Amino acid sequence: MMNQETDLYNLIEFAVNETEMQDILLGPIAEFVQANHHKSELQQIPAFSTLHNFLKNGTSMVREKDKARLVARFYADEKLLRCYYDQLNFQDQQLFSLFTWEGVVSYEAAQAIYKTDLFEYRDKQNRFVYIKQAFSRLKPFLHWYPYGIAPGYIKTLTEDIAFRKVCFSMPHFLRRAFSVILEMPKAGELVPITIAKHWLIFNFEAAVYEELPHVISYLQQDIIKINDKGILNIPSLKSAQKKLQLKTFPNDCGYIKLMMLAGFTRRPTKETTIEITPKVIGEVFLNTKRISFRMLEPLIFPYTGLRKVHNVFCNGPAYDSILNIPKTLPPGQWVTLDNIQRNASCNLVGLSLLSEGIIHELQPNFSNLTAFQYTRSHNIEKQKIITRQAITSVLLIAASLGLVELAYDPANKDLFPDNPKDMHEGSFSACRLTALGEHILLGRSDYTAPAAARPTTCEWDTEKQCLKVIGNFRLIADRLRHWTSEFATDNALLLDVEKIIKSCQDKEDLLNSISKFHQSLTVPMPEDWKRQLMQLVYNSQQVRPLLLTQVYKLSPYDKQLHRLVIQDEVLRKLIIKGENYTIIVECINHDPFIKRMAELGYVLETPSTYRLKDIHFVGRTASENELLTDFDELIENRKN
């Protein structure tokens, strides 16, 4: 076998074993071999002779380990598969062609090919649905939910079939085999178009050089938040978009473009300042070393449910293939989104981005025909819809990074939601590569970056004692907003000591703030600022808090106690006298103090949480009778 045929053989053998489809696929092969063993053109094909030796008496005698090999032998042989296809009737050929290039065929499409119902009620009373015997050969490709009786509100066979989500699909390894022998439909070729002058064009090539530094800065500062699972926090995205006011798509509900930029941008260390160059933009888009939740969510942004999944299996080769779609666009020419989707369906045979378990969790977060179809579809059809969405999203991500520009037909109302804040699929009419896109994706060397691509720098103005920003002032001002205020003119920043002090509760906060400030500067800190900040540190050292102390409030009426505190030699060594009848005892002296006070006749209360001003004492001495009465009450209360 040739290399291509060998690769296909290995793919089919592995996939058949993996899906356990040996028996269901081998039966029709055996029927074909037995019915055509006398034809000389088939006898000349080595693969046919091998199959005939194994299958001339049916499949019952075939060893289990040989079944997948025989299926692979049949479908990997181009000549044999072509003979098999040629003997199919015209309707079957139409269906197999749709299988190959479309992947999933709806029941309605199959019904239109055969011009009849493919299903029937065999038991009309209990309404059990079966595929007709005449179409039993299609069972290997049938997907539906056959069990159970349909609800009472379903009255017709058509409604019952829709309820069971009937569709047909050929396994991806068989689609790959048939794609070798079948001619790709012309609708699958990329055909450039000329767009109308009134179409809306959105180009972010210049904007990305200004916007991406802000996104990176917001990720560094945790303004755009990422949870422990690695998923972007949506409220933080909405808040960041309000501050940044990024240029967005016309059907962006408010934060989708920012989600795409933040999802594909690695969070750098806080000490890093990145200069945005074409190389950096290319690395952001083509970052495929590790496919994370944060990168997957922008691909399926109109669908919820990904956050419920603990582990995501993403098909790496499928992801890479989708990511490479912008590279297939013809330079300098517009291509419609529908054309790109059809081309991908034909060329990327068997493309499934996410596992079926994840597909089952996803639900549309928008309302249109696609959402309606998705909710009524079998998982195999949902997989196709999700893949189409991922292709659209990859082009939107490329547009966000300035690699492609988008065109919108204003007359196509499906491209725009009724409410601008509503979620939308992000569809557009057409797209084409920008000069930056051709440079990064196609390797064109004659690229000149726009003026916005010039790096932002800072320098110290000794005369005005301020930091002067040359370039993207908003970026630096936002990065240093906790420590500086904006100078009235000249794109300059002044050290704001009051702002620093207000944000600090203690000296440790101050030291952390100064350290972060130093890390956030892109130039050495000016000496004048160093002096001012260090003076704040010195000031903080002039007052020292002591945690390991106990404060006691004395009754102003107990003169004997006052004399003891002043005259007792032991107490004088243990206490520090305060004002307003207070004494301070260090914790190291606390136990000796308690013991000495008890020896002097004063057993102390448990420390309370009262404020000093709220502690009150009785201003008279109790009589002997009062002492007796109070004692009796005390004992009674202790009993209770």
XYZ file of C-alpha atoms in Angstrom:
640
model
C 0.000 0.000 0.000
C 1.130 3.570 -0.702
C 1.802 5.948 2.198
C -1.536 7.800 1.887
C -3.413 4.513 1.680
C -1.463 3.117 4.634
C -2.265 6.158 6.760
C -5.946 5.856 5.886
C -5.900 2.121 6.636
C -4.365 2.722 10.077
C -6.840 5.521 10.822
C -9.848 3.367 9.913
C -8.619 0.276 11.765
C -7.992 2.258 14.937
C -11.295 4.162 14.715
C -13.359 1.027 14.035
C -11.903 -0.697 17.091
C -12.406 2.468 19.135
C -16.078 2.846 18.142
C -16.802 -0.910 18.093
C -18.477 -0.633 14.666
C -16.879 -3.796 13.230
C -20.041 -5.854 12.854
C -22.362 -3.118 11.605
C -19.862 -2.064 8.903
C -18.663 -5.524 7.918
C -22.154 -6.832 7.056
C -22.729 -4.576 3.995
C -19.138 -5.238 2.861
C -19.765 -8.996 2.961
C -22.977 -8.559 0.934
C -21.105 -6.514 -1.683
C -18.256 -9.055 -1.928
C -20.610 -12.033 -2.250
C -22.793 -10.302 -4.843
C -19.850 -9.203 -7.033
C -17.230 -11.945 -6.655
C -17.690 -12.986 -10.286
C -16.804 -9.562 -11.764
C -13.389 -9.629 -13.400
C -12.569 -5.964 -12.741
C -12.977 -6.586 -9.008
C -11.015 -9.824 -9.053
C -8.009 -7.851 -10.301
C -7.983 -5.754 -7.120
C -5.826 -7.488 -4.452
C -7.903 -6.088 -1.594
C -11.076 -7.597 -3.070
C -9.488 -11.054 -3.303
C -8.410 -10.831 0.329
C -11.896 -9.790 1.409
C -13.500 -12.566 -0.648
C -11.335 -15.205 1.042
C -12.543 -14.037 4.455
C -16.166 -13.187 3.635
C -17.305 -15.682 0.988
C -19.211 -17.573 3.683
C -20.447 -14.486 5.508
C -19.150 -12.807 8.654
C -19.903 -15.474 11.252
C -16.596 -17.291 10.733
C -14.436 -14.134 10.810
C -12.283 -13.827 13.915
C -12.964 -10.768 16.053
C -9.425 -9.434 15.675
C -9.719 -9.552 11.854
C -12.974 -7.602 11.534
C -11.551 -4.089 11.910
C -8.697 -4.981 9.544
C -11.135 -6.111 6.859
C -13.223 -2.930 7.200
C -10.052 -0.844 6.913
C -8.858 -2.915 3.937
C -12.117 -2.251 2.106
C -12.433 1.489 2.704
C -8.728 2.342 2.357
C -8.481 0.864 -1.156
C -9.338 3.665 -3.598
C -10.160 1.411 -6.576
C -12.321 -0.944 -4.554
C -14.222 1.861 -2.842
C -14.837 3.549 -6.186
C -16.328 0.323 -7.575
C -18.530 0.076 -4.496
C -19.702 3.673 -4.897
C -20.399 3.234 -8.630
C -22.772 0.325 -8.009
C -24.861 2.348 -5.522
C -28.155 3.698 -6.822
C -28.365 7.406 -7.635
C -30.128 8.342 -4.386
C -27.565 6.504 -2.251
C -24.770 8.247 -4.149
C -26.373 11.611 -3.421
C -26.661 10.756 0.266
C -23.069 9.488 0.496
C -21.847 12.653 -1.194
C -23.708 14.727 1.413
C -22.277 12.517 4.154
C -18.763 13.147 2.876
C -18.891 16.902 2.403
C -21.541 17.974 4.936
C -20.941 15.486 7.736
C -24.485 15.485 9.119
C -27.599 15.081 6.970
C -30.967 16.031 8.422
C -33.920 13.705 8.095
C -35.642 16.267 5.872
C -32.655 16.339 3.488
C -32.565 12.532 3.288
C -36.325 12.446 2.778
C -35.960 14.921 -0.105
C -33.390 12.657 -1.777
C -35.541 9.495 -1.586
C -38.841 11.373 -2.011
C -40.554 9.255 0.653
C -40.680 8.650 4.382
C -37.782 6.536 5.581
C -39.576 5.584 8.816
C -42.920 3.995 9.642
C -45.159 2.939 12.519
C -45.209 -0.855 12.707
C -47.499 -0.822 15.712
C -49.855 2.111 15.134
C -51.611 1.623 18.438
C -48.402 1.915 20.502
C -46.722 4.079 17.854
C -43.292 2.431 17.825
C -41.141 4.036 15.112
C -38.910 1.923 12.865
C -36.766 2.611 9.829
C -38.357 0.963 6.803
C -36.874 -2.337 5.648
C -36.090 -0.783 2.261
C -33.712 1.631 3.982
C -32.197 -0.730 6.551
C -28.831 -0.304 4.769
C -28.721 3.220 6.260
C -28.737 1.955 9.875
C -24.948 2.327 10.292
C -25.384 6.050 9.662
C -28.553 6.642 11.690
C -28.547 8.814 14.822
C -31.710 9.187 16.901
C -33.349 8.588 20.264
C -35.477 5.500 19.483
C -36.674 4.493 22.948
C -39.918 5.333 24.636
C -43.288 6.474 23.380
C -43.695 10.048 22.206
C -45.832 12.415 24.355
C -49.537 12.640 23.650
C -49.314 16.043 21.974
C -47.347 14.451 19.104
C -49.918 13.277 16.565
C -48.040 12.560 13.310
C -45.065 10.505 12.156
C -43.281 13.722 11.109
C -43.664 15.157 14.616
C -42.507 11.867 16.125
C -39.367 11.839 13.966
C -38.587 15.429 14.982
C -39.137 14.486 18.645
C -36.604 11.649 18.303
C -34.099 14.036 16.656
C -33.473 11.759 13.686
C -30.470 12.546 11.499
C -27.822 10.696 9.523
C -24.067 10.981 9.770
C -21.111 9.050 8.414
C -18.218 8.398 10.831
C -15.297 10.731 10.202
C -12.972 7.914 9.126
C -15.405 6.829 6.390
C -15.864 10.455 5.310
C -12.092 10.632 4.929
C -12.161 7.500 2.750
C -14.948 8.755 0.474
C -13.316 12.195 0.175
C -10.482 10.449 -1.705
C -12.764 9.160 -4.477
C -15.402 11.910 -4.665
C -14.961 15.282 -6.310
C -15.334 18.220 -3.965
C -18.451 20.260 -4.802
C -17.729 23.663 -6.295
C -19.617 25.271 -3.429
C -16.746 24.136 -1.205
C -14.082 26.104 -3.052
C -13.109 29.563 -1.809
C -14.471 32.091 -4.291
C -13.486 35.770 -3.833
C -16.244 38.378 -4.110
C -16.519 42.128 -4.546
C -18.422 43.688 -1.663
C -20.938 46.502 -2.096
C -19.800 50.034 -1.268
C -22.468 50.494 1.385
C -21.313 47.499 3.438
C -19.860 48.328 6.863
C -16.148 47.540 7.248
C -14.457 46.981 10.619
C -10.658 46.986 10.704
C -8.783 46.799 14.035
C -5.237 46.626 12.650
C -4.191 50.025 14.043
C -6.346 49.669 17.166
C -4.719 46.429 18.345
C -1.387 48.175 18.943
C -3.145 50.528 21.389
C -5.648 48.058 22.855
C -3.519 44.972 23.485
C -1.150 46.762 25.930
C -4.202 47.786 27.996
C -5.510 44.204 28.012
C -2.111 42.887 29.123
C -1.889 45.587 31.802
C -5.388 44.761 33.096
C -4.451 41.070 33.281
C -1.257 41.949 35.158
C -3.164 44.087 37.649
C -5.994 41.539 38.070
C -8.519 44.110 36.895
C -9.541 41.421 34.413
C -9.908 38.530 36.828
C -9.291 34.833 36.190
C -10.663 32.226 38.601
C -8.878 29.113 39.883
C -10.270 27.095 36.986
C -8.637 29.489 34.546
C -11.902 31.065 33.352
C -12.351 34.779 32.825
C -14.654 36.607 35.217
C -17.463 38.128 33.110
C -18.317 41.080 35.450
C -14.644 42.090 35.436
C -14.662 41.991 31.618
C -17.737 44.217 31.487
C -16.193 46.642 33.967
C -12.900 46.699 32.036
C -14.716 47.353 28.754
C -16.467 50.364 30.304
C -13.081 51.788 31.294
C -11.186 50.908 28.113
C -13.953 51.589 25.573
C -12.402 49.192 23.040
C -13.688 49.410 19.480
C -16.020 46.436 19.080
C -17.976 44.460 16.491
C -21.385 45.880 15.530
C -23.114 42.841 17.091
C -20.907 42.660 20.203
C -23.075 42.584 23.354
C -20.446 44.597 25.203
C -17.481 42.453 26.196
C -16.943 39.721 23.553
C -13.990 41.313 21.776
C -12.287 41.952 25.121
C -12.967 38.320 26.123
C -11.249 37.163 22.938
C -8.183 39.330 23.492
C -7.930 38.404 27.180
C -8.660 34.733 26.508
C -5.851 34.333 23.996
C -3.317 36.582 25.750
C -1.084 34.887 28.276
C -1.036 36.622 31.637
C 2.539 37.963 31.957
C 4.388 38.435 35.220
C 3.625 41.733 36.939
C 7.196 42.944 36.409
C 6.997 42.507 32.645
C 6.247 45.314 30.225
C 5.583 44.030 26.717
C 6.161 46.060 23.598
C 3.491 45.169 21.038
C 5.053 44.074 17.749
C 3.725 41.980 14.846
C 5.659 39.046 16.319
C 3.888 39.419 19.676
C 0.478 39.615 17.964
C 1.293 36.484 15.973
C 2.286 34.626 19.140
C -0.997 35.592 20.802
C -3.054 34.186 17.912
C -1.010 31.069 17.213
C -0.557 30.098 20.865
C -1.460 26.384 20.762
C 0.974 24.871 23.244
C -1.759 24.433 25.838
C -5.456 24.734 25.082
C -7.071 26.150 28.214
C -10.611 26.946 29.372
C -9.722 30.595 28.879
C -8.954 29.995 25.181
C -11.898 27.669 24.542
C -14.618 29.916 25.924
C -14.116 32.663 23.292
C -14.493 29.985 20.594
C -17.994 29.072 21.783
C -18.905 32.350 23.500
C -22.641 32.339 22.542
C -23.096 29.008 24.363
C -23.213 28.515 28.125
C -22.328 25.369 30.038
C -18.558 25.141 29.613
C -18.103 26.452 33.158
C -20.031 23.461 34.545
C -17.549 20.990 33.066
C -14.666 19.938 35.326
C -12.399 18.579 32.621
C -12.493 19.580 28.971
C -11.330 17.267 26.226
C -10.468 19.407 23.237
C -9.438 17.758 19.980
C -5.979 19.262 19.475
C -5.693 18.572 15.718
C -9.213 19.964 15.176
C -8.309 23.081 17.168
C -5.132 23.575 15.112
C -7.073 23.100 11.868
C -9.655 25.717 12.866
C -6.910 28.113 13.937
C -5.270 27.756 10.523
C -8.418 28.703 8.578
C -7.409 32.400 8.231
C -4.234 31.196 6.494
C -6.360 29.744 3.680
C -7.896 33.115 2.753
C -6.766 34.511 -0.619
C -4.566 37.614 -0.132
C -6.324 40.934 -0.587
C -9.709 39.431 -1.494
C -13.040 39.252 0.277
C -14.616 35.843 0.963
C -18.053 35.304 2.490
C -18.413 33.609 5.858
C -20.777 31.015 4.342
C -18.148 30.171 1.725
C -15.483 29.738 4.413
C -17.792 27.467 6.420
C -18.539 25.276 3.376
C -14.856 25.105 2.479
C -13.969 24.036 6.016
C -16.686 21.375 5.997
C -15.266 19.920 2.770
C -11.582 20.149 3.621
C -11.564 19.471 7.342
C -13.409 16.151 7.185
C -14.473 14.782 10.544
C -13.678 17.985 12.402
C -15.063 17.758 15.960
C -13.694 20.276 18.431
C -15.209 19.076 21.717
C -16.200 15.707 23.126
C -19.846 14.655 23.019
C -20.125 14.876 26.807
C -19.269 18.578 26.711
C -21.567 19.205 23.739
C -24.402 17.767 25.833
C -23.811 20.466 28.491
C -23.792 23.447 26.118
C -26.886 25.579 25.580
C -27.339 28.632 23.320
C -27.350 31.980 25.098
C -28.964 33.741 22.155
C -32.220 33.545 20.228
C -32.441 32.885 16.486
C -32.905 30.019 14.008
C -29.529 28.477 14.856
C -30.400 28.383 18.556
C -33.759 26.781 17.719
C -32.067 24.130 15.546
C -29.459 23.458 18.215
C -31.976 22.749 20.970
C -33.931 20.382 18.681
C -30.892 18.523 17.346
C -29.151 15.267 18.118
C -25.702 15.609 19.712
C -24.054 14.728 16.388
C -25.754 17.748 14.782
C -24.905 19.936 17.768
C -21.260 19.011 17.239
C -21.438 20.399 13.711
C -23.133 23.623 14.890
C -20.481 24.132 17.584
C -17.698 23.578 15.054
C -19.242 26.173 12.745
C -19.397 28.607 15.661
C -15.733 27.939 16.470
C -14.786 28.784 12.869
C -16.716 32.071 13.072
C -15.113 32.837 16.433
C -11.574 32.172 15.199
C -12.121 34.726 12.448
C -13.455 37.185 15.054
C -10.375 36.583 17.200
C -8.172 37.152 14.149
C -10.110 40.366 13.491
C -9.670 41.479 17.130
C -5.914 41.126 16.639
C -6.011 43.086 13.388
C -5.257 40.060 11.170
C -8.495 40.173 9.164
C -11.076 42.871 8.534
C -14.805 42.219 8.577
C -17.599 43.403 6.299
C -21.285 43.572 7.260
C -24.217 43.919 4.899
C -26.495 46.417 6.713
C -29.500 45.004 4.848
C -29.005 41.591 6.466
C -30.952 41.987 9.706
C -29.810 38.561 10.953
C -26.346 40.022 11.547
C -27.581 42.426 14.214
C -29.542 41.701 17.428
C -32.725 43.658 18.141
C -31.199 44.827 21.423
C -27.501 45.817 21.261
C -26.961 44.243 24.698
C -28.279 40.835 23.588
C -25.868 37.982 22.895
C -25.275 37.227 19.198
C -23.352 34.564 17.292
C -21.008 37.213 15.937
C -21.819 36.478 12.287
C -20.583 38.791 9.536
C -20.960 38.896 5.769
C -17.364 38.581 4.548
C -13.744 38.987 5.603
C -10.270 39.396 4.141
C -6.713 39.457 5.420
C -5.234 42.798 6.435
C -1.650 43.770 5.660
C -0.752 42.640 9.192
C -2.575 39.336 8.617
C -0.707 38.676 5.376
C 2.565 39.496 7.151
C 1.952 37.167 10.121
C -0.047 34.346 8.511
C 1.373 34.274 4.975
C 4.891 35.505 5.712
C 4.835 38.681 3.617
C 7.878 40.799 4.481
C 6.813 44.170 3.037
C 4.832 45.295 6.077
C 4.968 48.701 7.723
C 3.399 48.991 11.167
C 1.023 51.943 11.761
C 2.007 54.942 13.866
C 0.172 53.457 16.851
C 2.731 50.642 16.908
C 5.486 52.940 18.183
C 6.533 51.924 21.722
C 5.438 54.009 24.694
C 8.308 55.477 26.713
C 8.691 57.615 29.850
C 11.252 60.230 30.852
C 11.834 62.343 33.980
C 11.180 66.091 33.703
C 13.590 67.582 36.266
C 12.194 71.083 35.899
C 8.570 70.179 36.624
C 9.437 67.189 38.834
C 7.071 64.921 36.903
C 7.113 61.801 34.723
C 6.550 62.621 31.058
C 4.871 59.975 28.867
C 5.652 59.730 25.154
C 3.166 57.557 23.299
C 0.176 55.834 24.914
C -0.358 58.149 27.905
C -3.581 56.429 28.992
C -1.767 53.104 29.336
C 0.893 54.466 31.710
C -1.553 56.700 33.605
C -3.816 53.715 34.195
C -0.927 51.487 35.272
C 0.306 54.106 37.809
C -3.119 55.364 38.908
C -2.671 54.194 42.543
C 0.418 56.359 43.071
C 0.208 59.342 40.721
C -2.137 62.058 39.529
C -2.259 63.532 36.069
C -0.471 66.796 35.399
C -2.649 69.503 33.892
C -0.835 69.407 30.540
C 1.958 67.717 28.639
C 0.916 64.072 29.241
C 2.763 63.987 32.555
C 2.269 62.340 35.950
C 2.965 63.721 39.431
C 3.660 61.686 42.551
C 0.496 61.759 44.709
C 1.521 61.125 48.326
C -2.018 61.628 49.659
C -3.374 58.949 47.315
C -0.695 56.519 48.510
C -1.397 57.222 52.197
C -5.175 56.810 51.798
C -4.732 53.327 50.345
C -2.562 52.083 53.273
C -3.730 50.837 56.656
C -0.284 50.213 58.127
C 3.423 50.261 57.385
C 3.328 46.855 55.674
C 0.673 48.155 53.249
C 2.909 51.148 52.582
C 5.952 48.987 51.855
C 3.918 46.715 49.541
C 2.501 49.737 47.724
C 5.954 51.264 47.195
C 7.282 47.915 45.955
C 4.416 47.534 43.444
C 4.917 51.123 42.340
C 8.596 50.442 41.693
C 7.732 47.298 39.682
C 5.115 49.148 37.632
C 7.508 51.866 36.472
C 9.108 51.330 33.072
C 11.993 53.696 33.920
C 14.217 54.065 37.006
C 12.353 55.851 39.783
C 13.312 59.552 39.997
C 15.390 60.509 43.039
C 12.875 63.114 44.167
C 10.135 60.484 44.280
C 12.439 58.111 46.147
C 13.081 60.748 48.797
C 9.378 61.503 49.257
C 8.461 57.837 49.533
C 11.298 57.075 51.935
C 10.202 59.962 54.144
C 6.796 58.267 54.415
C 8.556 55.101 55.553
C 10.575 57.046 58.163
C 7.398 58.726 59.415
C 5.755 55.338 59.892
C 8.600 54.333 62.234
C 8.020 57.218 64.652
C 4.949 55.591 66.199
C 5.137 51.926 67.206
C 2.026 49.900 68.074
C 2.328 47.308 70.862
C 0.040 44.327 70.632
C 1.287 42.360 73.674
C -0.220 44.639 76.355
C -3.288 44.717 78.582
C -5.030 47.943 79.650
C -6.862 48.150 82.987
C -9.298 50.864 84.098
C -9.278 51.722 87.822
C -12.273 52.963 89.761
C -11.778 56.662 90.507
C -13.561 56.115 93.877
C -11.284 53.436 95.384
C -8.576 55.487 97.150
C -7.024 52.404 98.753
C -6.461 50.921 95.296
C -4.817 54.136 94.135
C -2.385 54.015 97.091
C -1.487 50.394 96.357
C -0.742 51.119 92.706
C 1.499 54.016 93.705
C 3.199 52.524 96.768
C 3.372 48.745 96.335
C 6.939 47.870 95.342
C 5.893 44.758 93.380
C 3.135 46.482 91.385
C 5.309 49.449 90.536
C 7.688 47.131 88.669
C 4.866 45.454 86.725
C 2.744 48.365 85.481
C 2.946 51.485 83.334
C 0.724 54.310 84.567
C -1.573 55.926 82.042
C -3.976 58.815 82.218
C -7.566 58.944 83.381
C -7.198 56.086 85.937
C -5.680 53.562 83.519
C -2.664 51.312 83.861
C -0.888 49.279 81.166
C 0.573 45.839 81.791
C 2.810 44.077 79.273
C 1.751 40.504 78.613
C 5.046 39.169 79.934
C 4.123 40.698 83.330
C 0.463 39.778 83.192
C 0.466 36.652 85.375
C 2.607 38.209 88.165
C 0.321 41.266 88.085
C -2.832 39.151 88.447
C -1.238 37.181 91.290
C -0.091 40.301 93.173
C -3.473 42.008 92.817
C -5.135 38.903 94.261
C -2.701 38.923 97.185
C -3.739 42.520 97.820
C -7.433 41.567 97.809
C -8.364 42.397 94.244
C -9.310 39.350 92.114
C -9.728 40.748 88.615
C -12.523 40.318 86.092
C -12.083 38.589 82.746
C -11.027 41.215 80.157
C -14.014 42.774 78.394
C -14.510 44.349 74.964
C -15.877 47.604 76.374
C -14.401 50.902 75.300
C -12.658 52.858 78.096
C -15.286 55.574 78.106
C -18.059 53.002 78.533
C -16.664 51.507 81.765
C -18.417 52.886 84.871
C -17.980 52.292 88.611
C -20.215 52.684 91.658
C -19.289 55.896 93.437
C -20.036 54.819 97.080
C -18.952 52.143 99.536
C -21.467 49.346 100.221
C -22.845 48.950 103.761
C -22.524 45.706 105.712
C -26.162 44.800 105.047
C -25.776 45.501 101.338
C -22.765 43.226 101.238
C -24.801 40.410 102.768
C -27.754 40.924 100.430
C -25.566 41.131 97.357
C -23.741 37.945 98.376
C -26.996 36.005 98.619
C -28.061 37.283 95.177
C -24.705 36.296 93.744
C -24.999 32.715 94.982
C -28.548 32.451 93.680
C -27.542 33.747 90.264
C -24.667 31.287 90.071
C -27.084 28.436 90.727
C -29.149 29.507 87.742
